[in-house]
PDB file of C-alpha atoms in Angstrom:
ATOM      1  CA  UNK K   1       2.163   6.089  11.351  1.00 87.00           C
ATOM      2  CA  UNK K   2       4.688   7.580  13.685  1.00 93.00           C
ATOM      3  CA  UNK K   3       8.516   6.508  12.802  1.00 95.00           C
ATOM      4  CA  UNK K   4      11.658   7.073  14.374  1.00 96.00           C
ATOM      5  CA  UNK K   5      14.922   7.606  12.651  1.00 94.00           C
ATOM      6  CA  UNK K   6      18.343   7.097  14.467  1.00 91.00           C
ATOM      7  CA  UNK K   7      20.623   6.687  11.514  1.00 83.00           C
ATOM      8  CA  UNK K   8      20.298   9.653   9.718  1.00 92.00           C
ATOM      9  CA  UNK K   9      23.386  10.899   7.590  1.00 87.00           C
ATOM     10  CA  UNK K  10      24.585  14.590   7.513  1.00 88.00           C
ATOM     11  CA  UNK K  11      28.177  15.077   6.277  1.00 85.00           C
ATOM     12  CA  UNK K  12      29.391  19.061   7.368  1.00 90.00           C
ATOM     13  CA  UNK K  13      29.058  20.886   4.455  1.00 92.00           C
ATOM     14  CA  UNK K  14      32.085  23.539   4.622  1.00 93.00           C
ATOM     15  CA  UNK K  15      31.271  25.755   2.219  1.00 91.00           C
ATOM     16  CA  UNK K  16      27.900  26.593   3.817  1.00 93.00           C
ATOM     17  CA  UNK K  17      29.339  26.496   7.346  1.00 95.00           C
ATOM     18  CA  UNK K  18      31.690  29.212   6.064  1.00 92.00           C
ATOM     19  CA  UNK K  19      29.056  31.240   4.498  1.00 90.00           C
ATOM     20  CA  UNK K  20      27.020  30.908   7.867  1.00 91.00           C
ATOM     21  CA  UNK K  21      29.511  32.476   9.751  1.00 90.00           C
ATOM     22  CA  UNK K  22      29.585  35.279   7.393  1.00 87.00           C
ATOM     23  CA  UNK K  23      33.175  34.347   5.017  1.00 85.00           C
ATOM     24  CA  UNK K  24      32.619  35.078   1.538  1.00 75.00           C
ATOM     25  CA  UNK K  25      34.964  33.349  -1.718  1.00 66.00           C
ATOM     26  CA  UNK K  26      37.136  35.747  -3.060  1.00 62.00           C
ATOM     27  CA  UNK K  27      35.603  38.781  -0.524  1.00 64.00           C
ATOM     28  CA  UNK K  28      36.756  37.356   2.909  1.00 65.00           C
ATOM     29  CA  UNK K  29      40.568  36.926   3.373  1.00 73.00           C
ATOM     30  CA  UNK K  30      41.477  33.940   5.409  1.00 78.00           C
ATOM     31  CA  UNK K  31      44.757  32.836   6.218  1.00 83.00           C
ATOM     32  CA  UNK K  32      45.933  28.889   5.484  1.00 89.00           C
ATOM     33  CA  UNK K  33      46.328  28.006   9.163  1.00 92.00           C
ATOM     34  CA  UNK K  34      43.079  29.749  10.457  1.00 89.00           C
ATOM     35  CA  UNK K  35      40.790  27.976   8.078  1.00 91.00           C
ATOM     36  CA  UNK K  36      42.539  24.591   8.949  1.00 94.00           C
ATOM     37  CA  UNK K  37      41.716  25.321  12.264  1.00 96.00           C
ATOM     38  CA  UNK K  38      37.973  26.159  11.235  1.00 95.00           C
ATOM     39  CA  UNK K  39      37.676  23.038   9.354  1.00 95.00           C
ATOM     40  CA  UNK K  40      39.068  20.669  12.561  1.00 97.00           C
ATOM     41  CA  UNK K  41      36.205  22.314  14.735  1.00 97.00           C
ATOM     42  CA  UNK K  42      33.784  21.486  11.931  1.00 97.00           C
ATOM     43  CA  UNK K  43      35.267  17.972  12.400  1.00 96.00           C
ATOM     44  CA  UNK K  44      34.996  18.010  15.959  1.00 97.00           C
ATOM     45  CA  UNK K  45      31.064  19.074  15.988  1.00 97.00           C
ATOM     46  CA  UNK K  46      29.960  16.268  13.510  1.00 96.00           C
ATOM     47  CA  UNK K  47      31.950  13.874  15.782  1.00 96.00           C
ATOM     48  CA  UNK K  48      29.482  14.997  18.591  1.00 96.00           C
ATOM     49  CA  UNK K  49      26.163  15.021  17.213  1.00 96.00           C
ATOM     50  CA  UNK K  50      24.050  12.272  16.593  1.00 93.00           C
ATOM     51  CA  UNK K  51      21.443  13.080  14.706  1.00 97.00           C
ATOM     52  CA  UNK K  52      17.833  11.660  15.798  1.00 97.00           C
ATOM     53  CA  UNK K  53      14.430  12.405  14.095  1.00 97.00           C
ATOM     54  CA  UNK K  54      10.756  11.198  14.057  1.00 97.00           C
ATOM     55  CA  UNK K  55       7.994  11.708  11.031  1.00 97.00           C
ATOM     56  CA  UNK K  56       4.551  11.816  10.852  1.00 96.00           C
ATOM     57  CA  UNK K  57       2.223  11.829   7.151  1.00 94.00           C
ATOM     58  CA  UNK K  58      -1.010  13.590   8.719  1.00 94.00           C
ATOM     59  CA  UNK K  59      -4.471  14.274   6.689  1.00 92.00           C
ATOM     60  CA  UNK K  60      -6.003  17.709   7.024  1.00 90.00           C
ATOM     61  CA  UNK K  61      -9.494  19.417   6.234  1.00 89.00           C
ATOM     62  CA  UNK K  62     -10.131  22.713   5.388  1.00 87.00           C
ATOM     63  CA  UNK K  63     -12.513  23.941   8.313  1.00 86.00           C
ATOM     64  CA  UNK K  64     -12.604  27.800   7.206  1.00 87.00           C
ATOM     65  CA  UNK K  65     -10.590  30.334   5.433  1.00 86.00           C
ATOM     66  CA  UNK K  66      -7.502  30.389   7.306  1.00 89.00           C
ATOM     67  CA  UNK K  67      -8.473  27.626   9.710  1.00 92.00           C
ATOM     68  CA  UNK K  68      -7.285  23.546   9.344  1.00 92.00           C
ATOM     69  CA  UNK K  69      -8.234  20.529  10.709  1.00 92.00           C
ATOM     70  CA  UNK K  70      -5.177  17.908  11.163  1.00 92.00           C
ATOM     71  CA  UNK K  71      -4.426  14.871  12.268  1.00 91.00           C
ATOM     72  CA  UNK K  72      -2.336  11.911  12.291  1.00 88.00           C
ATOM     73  CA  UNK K  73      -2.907   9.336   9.572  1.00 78.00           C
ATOM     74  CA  UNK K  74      -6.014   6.752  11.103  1.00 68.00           C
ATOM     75  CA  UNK K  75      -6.637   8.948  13.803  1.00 71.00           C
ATOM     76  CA  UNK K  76      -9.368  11.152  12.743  1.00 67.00           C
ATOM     77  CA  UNK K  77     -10.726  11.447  16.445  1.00 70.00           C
ATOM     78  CA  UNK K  78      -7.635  13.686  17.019  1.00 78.00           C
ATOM     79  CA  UNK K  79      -8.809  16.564  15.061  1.00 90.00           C
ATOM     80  CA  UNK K  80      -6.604  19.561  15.922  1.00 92.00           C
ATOM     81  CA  UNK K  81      -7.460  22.855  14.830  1.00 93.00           C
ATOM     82  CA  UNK K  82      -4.715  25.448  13.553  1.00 94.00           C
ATOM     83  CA  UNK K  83      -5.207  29.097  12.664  1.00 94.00           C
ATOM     84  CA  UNK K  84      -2.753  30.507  10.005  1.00 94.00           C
ATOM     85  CA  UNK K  85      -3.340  32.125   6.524  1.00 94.00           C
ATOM     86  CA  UNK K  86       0.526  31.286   5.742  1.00 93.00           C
ATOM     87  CA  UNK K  87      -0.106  27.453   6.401  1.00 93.00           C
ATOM     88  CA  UNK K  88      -3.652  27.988   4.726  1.00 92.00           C
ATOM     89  CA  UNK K  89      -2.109  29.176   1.630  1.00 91.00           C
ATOM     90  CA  UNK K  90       0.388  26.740   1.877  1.00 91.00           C
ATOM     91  CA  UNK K  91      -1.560  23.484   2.342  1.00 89.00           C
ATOM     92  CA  UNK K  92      -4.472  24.328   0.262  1.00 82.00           C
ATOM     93  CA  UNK K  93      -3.884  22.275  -2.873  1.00 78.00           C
ATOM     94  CA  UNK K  94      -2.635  19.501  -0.789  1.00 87.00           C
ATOM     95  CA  UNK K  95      -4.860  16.549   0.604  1.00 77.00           C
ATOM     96  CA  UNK K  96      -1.471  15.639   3.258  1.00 91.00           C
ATOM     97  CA  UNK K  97       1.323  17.282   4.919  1.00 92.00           C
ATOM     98  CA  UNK K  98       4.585  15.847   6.507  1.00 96.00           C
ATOM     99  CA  UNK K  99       6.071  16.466   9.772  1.00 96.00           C
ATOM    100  CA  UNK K 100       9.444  16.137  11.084  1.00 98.00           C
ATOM    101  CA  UNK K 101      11.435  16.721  13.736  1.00 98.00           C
ATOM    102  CA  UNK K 102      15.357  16.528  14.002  1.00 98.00           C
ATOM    103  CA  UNK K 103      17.527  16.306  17.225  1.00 98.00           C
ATOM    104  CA  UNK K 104      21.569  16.881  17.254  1.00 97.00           C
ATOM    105  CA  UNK K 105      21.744  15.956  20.727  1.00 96.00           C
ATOM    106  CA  UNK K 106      22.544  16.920  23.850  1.00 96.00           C
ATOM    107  CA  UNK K 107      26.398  15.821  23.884  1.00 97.00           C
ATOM    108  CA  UNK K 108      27.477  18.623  21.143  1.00 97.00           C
ATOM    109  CA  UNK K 109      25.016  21.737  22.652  1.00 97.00           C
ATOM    110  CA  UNK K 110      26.951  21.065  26.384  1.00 97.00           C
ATOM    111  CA  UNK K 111      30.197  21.067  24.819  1.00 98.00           C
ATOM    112  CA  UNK K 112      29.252  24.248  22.929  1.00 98.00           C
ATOM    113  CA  UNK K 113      28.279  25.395  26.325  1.00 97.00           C
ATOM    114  CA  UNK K 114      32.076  24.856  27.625  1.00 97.00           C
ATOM    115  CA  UNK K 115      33.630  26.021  25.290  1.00 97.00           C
ATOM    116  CA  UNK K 116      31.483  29.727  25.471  1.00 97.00           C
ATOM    117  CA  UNK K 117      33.632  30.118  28.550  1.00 96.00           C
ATOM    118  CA  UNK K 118      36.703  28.872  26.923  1.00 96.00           C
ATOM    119  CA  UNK K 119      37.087  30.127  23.536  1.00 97.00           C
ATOM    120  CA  UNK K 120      33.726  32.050  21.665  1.00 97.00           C
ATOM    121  CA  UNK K 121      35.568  31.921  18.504  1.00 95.00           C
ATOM    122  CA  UNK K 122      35.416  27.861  18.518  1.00 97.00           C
ATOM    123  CA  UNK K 123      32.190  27.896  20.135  1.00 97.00           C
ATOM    124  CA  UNK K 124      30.389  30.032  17.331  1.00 97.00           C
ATOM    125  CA  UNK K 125      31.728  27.505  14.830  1.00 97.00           C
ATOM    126  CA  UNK K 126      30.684  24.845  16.399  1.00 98.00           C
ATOM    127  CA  UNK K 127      27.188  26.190  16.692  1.00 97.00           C
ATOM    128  CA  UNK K 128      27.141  27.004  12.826  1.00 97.00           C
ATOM    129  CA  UNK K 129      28.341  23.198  12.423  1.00 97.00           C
ATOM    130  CA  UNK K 130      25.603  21.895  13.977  1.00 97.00           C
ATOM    131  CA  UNK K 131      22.782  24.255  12.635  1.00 96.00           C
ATOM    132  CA  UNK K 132      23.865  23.021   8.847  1.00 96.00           C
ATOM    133  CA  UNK K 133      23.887  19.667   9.896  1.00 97.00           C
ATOM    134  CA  UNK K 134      20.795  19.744  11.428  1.00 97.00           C
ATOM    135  CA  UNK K 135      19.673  21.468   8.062  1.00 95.00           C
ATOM    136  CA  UNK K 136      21.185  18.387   6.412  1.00 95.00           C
ATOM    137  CA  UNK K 137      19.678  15.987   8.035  1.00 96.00           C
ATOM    138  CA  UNK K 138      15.849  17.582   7.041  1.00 96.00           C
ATOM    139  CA  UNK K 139      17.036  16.988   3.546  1.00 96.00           C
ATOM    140  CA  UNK K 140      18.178  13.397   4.351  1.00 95.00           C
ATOM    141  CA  UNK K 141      14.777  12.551   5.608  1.00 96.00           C
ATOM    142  CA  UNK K 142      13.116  14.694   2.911  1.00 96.00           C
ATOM    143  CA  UNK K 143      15.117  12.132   0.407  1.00 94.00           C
ATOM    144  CA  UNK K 144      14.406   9.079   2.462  1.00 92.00           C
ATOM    145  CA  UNK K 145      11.067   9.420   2.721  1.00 95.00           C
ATOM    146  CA  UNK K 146      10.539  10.201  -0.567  1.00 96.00           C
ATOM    147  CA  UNK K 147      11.464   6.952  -1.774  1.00 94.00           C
ATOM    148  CA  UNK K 148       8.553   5.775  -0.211  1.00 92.00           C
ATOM    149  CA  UNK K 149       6.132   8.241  -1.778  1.00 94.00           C
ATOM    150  CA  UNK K 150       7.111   7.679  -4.935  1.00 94.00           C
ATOM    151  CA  UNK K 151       5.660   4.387  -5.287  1.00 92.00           C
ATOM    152  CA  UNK K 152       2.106   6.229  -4.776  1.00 90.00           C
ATOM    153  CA  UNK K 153       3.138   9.119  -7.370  1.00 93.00           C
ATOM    154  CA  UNK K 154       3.767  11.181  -4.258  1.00 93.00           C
ATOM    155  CA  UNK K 155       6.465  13.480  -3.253  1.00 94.00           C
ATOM    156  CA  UNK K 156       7.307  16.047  -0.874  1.00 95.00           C
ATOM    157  CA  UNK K 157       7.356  19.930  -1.696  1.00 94.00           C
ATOM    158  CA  UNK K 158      10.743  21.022  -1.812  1.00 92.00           C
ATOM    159  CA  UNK K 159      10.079  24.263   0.285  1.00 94.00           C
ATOM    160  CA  UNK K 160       9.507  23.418   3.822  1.00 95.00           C
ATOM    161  CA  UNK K 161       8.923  25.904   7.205  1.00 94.00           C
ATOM    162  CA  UNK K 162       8.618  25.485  10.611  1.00 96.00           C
ATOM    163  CA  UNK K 163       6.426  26.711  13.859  1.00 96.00           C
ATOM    164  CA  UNK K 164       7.569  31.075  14.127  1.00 94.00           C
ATOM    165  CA  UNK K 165       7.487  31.345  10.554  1.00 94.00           C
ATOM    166  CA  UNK K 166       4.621  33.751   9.005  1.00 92.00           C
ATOM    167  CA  UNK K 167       2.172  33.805  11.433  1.00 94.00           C
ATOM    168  CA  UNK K 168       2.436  29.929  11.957  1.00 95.00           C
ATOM    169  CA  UNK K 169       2.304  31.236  16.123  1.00 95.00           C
ATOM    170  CA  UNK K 170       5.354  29.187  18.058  1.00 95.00           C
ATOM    171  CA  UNK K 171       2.650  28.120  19.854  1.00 95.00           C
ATOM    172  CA  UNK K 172       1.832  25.195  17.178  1.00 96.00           C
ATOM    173  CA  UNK K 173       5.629  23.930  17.654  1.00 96.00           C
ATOM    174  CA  UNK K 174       4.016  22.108  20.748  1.00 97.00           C
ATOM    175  CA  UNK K 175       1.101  20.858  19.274  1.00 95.00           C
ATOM    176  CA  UNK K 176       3.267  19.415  16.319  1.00 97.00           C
ATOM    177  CA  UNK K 177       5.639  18.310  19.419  1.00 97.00           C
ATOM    178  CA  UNK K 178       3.333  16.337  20.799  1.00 96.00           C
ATOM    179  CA  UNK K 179       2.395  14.829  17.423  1.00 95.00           C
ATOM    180  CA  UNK K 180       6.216  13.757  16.906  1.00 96.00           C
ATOM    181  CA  UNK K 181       5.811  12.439  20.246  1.00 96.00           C
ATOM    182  CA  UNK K 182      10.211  14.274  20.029  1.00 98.00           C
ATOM    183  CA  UNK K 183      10.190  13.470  23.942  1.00 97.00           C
ATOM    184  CA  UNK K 184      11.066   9.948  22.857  1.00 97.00           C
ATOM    185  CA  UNK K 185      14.274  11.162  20.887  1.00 97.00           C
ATOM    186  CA  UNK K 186      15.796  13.368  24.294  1.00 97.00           C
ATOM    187  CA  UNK K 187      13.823  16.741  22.937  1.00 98.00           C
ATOM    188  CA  UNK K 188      12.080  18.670  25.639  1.00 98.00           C
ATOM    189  CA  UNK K 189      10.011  21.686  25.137  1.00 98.00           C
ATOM    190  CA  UNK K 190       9.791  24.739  27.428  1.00 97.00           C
ATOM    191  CA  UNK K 191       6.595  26.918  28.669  1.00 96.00           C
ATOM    192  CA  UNK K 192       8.049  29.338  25.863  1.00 96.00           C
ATOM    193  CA  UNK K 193       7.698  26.602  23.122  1.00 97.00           C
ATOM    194  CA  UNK K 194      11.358  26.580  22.309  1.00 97.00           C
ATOM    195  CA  UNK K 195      13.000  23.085  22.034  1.00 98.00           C
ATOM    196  CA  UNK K 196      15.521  21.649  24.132  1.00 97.00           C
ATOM    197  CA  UNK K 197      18.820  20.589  23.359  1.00 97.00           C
ATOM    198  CA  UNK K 198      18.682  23.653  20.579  1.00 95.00           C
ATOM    199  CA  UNK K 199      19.338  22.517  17.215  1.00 97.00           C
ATOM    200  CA  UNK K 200      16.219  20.757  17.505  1.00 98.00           C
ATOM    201  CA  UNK K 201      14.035  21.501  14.721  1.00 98.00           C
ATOM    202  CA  UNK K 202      10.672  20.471  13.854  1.00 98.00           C
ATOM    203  CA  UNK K 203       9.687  21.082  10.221  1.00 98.00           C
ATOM    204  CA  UNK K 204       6.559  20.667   7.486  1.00 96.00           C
ATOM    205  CA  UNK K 205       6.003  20.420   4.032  1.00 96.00           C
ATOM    206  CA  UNK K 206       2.966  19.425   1.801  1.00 94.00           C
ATOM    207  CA  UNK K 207       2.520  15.685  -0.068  1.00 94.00           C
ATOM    208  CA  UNK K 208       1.659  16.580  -3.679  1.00 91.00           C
TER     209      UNK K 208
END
């Protein structure tokens, strides 16, 4: 069954912002004030984004090496067919997979925008902000969701990809779009299949 999530919790992690944009401990030297002035802009992202997601369990059958049958859970009428060894490989053992897809919003990507113009230094950090939250807000769901699966002696696989990765084409990002049905949390896709606001992610793992 399709769900929506609208309270998901992400709290900035600093250290990996930091290591995103490319500071290393006891390598990068960073004066007092400067990082102060890092970690405020950190602030200033999470204040922005509201995080937004939507999940899917879906069943699959193996059509042919390579090939997979999905669909959504009492819907076998809406068979889809993907091509990908990487997913083929991936899935195999599994009898279910587990989509998600995660929105930060519009509000924090148009003041990213602005502040391009204004100041790039405050800008980048703001876009690193909101990449590791969005990050942290896969593992939220991850960790909700597993609390459901556990009362079947189910979890999630810990590794997880997305559409792009492998050859997984980009292409499948709208078919697993249109599974997550992310128009209903402000996500739009493009003829390119890239998602709009960015920092929207959509994601998979297997149920084993």
């Amino acid at each position: 069954m399709l769900r929506y999530i609208n309270n998901i919790i992400s709290q900035p992690d600093h250290k990996t912002i930091f290591s995103r944009l490319g500071y290393k401990q006891k390598q990068t030297e960073l004066d007092e004030a400067a990082k102060k002035e890092i970690i405020s802009w950190i602030g200033e992202a999470a204040s922005l984004i509201k995080l937004r997601g939507s999940i899917l369990e879906c069943n699959l059958e193996i059509a042919d090496e390579g090939k997979i049958l999905i669909y959504p859970e009492n819907n076998s009428a809406k068979k889809i067919e993907i091509t990908s060894n990487y997913f083929y490989k991936f899935i195999l053992e599994a009898k279910k997979f587990f989509l998600m897809g995660i929105t930060c919003g519009k509000e924090i990507m148009d003041f990213i925008e602005k502040e391009q113009q204004e100041n790039m230094t405050k800008a980048v950090v703001l876009d690193a902000a909101a990449g590791e939250i969005a990050d942290s807000g896969l593992d939220y769901i991850v960790s909700f969701y597993n609390k459901e699966l556990i009362r079947k002696s189910e979890k999630l696989f810990t590794k997880r990809f997305s559409p792009g990765y492998g050859d997984l084409s980009l292409e499948t990002q709208k078919v697993f779009y249109d599974l997550l049905e992310m128009k209903k949390i402000g996500v739009d896709i493009t003829e390119s299949f890239m998602l709009i606001p960015q920092k929207s992610i959509i994601a998979l793992t297997r149920i084993i």
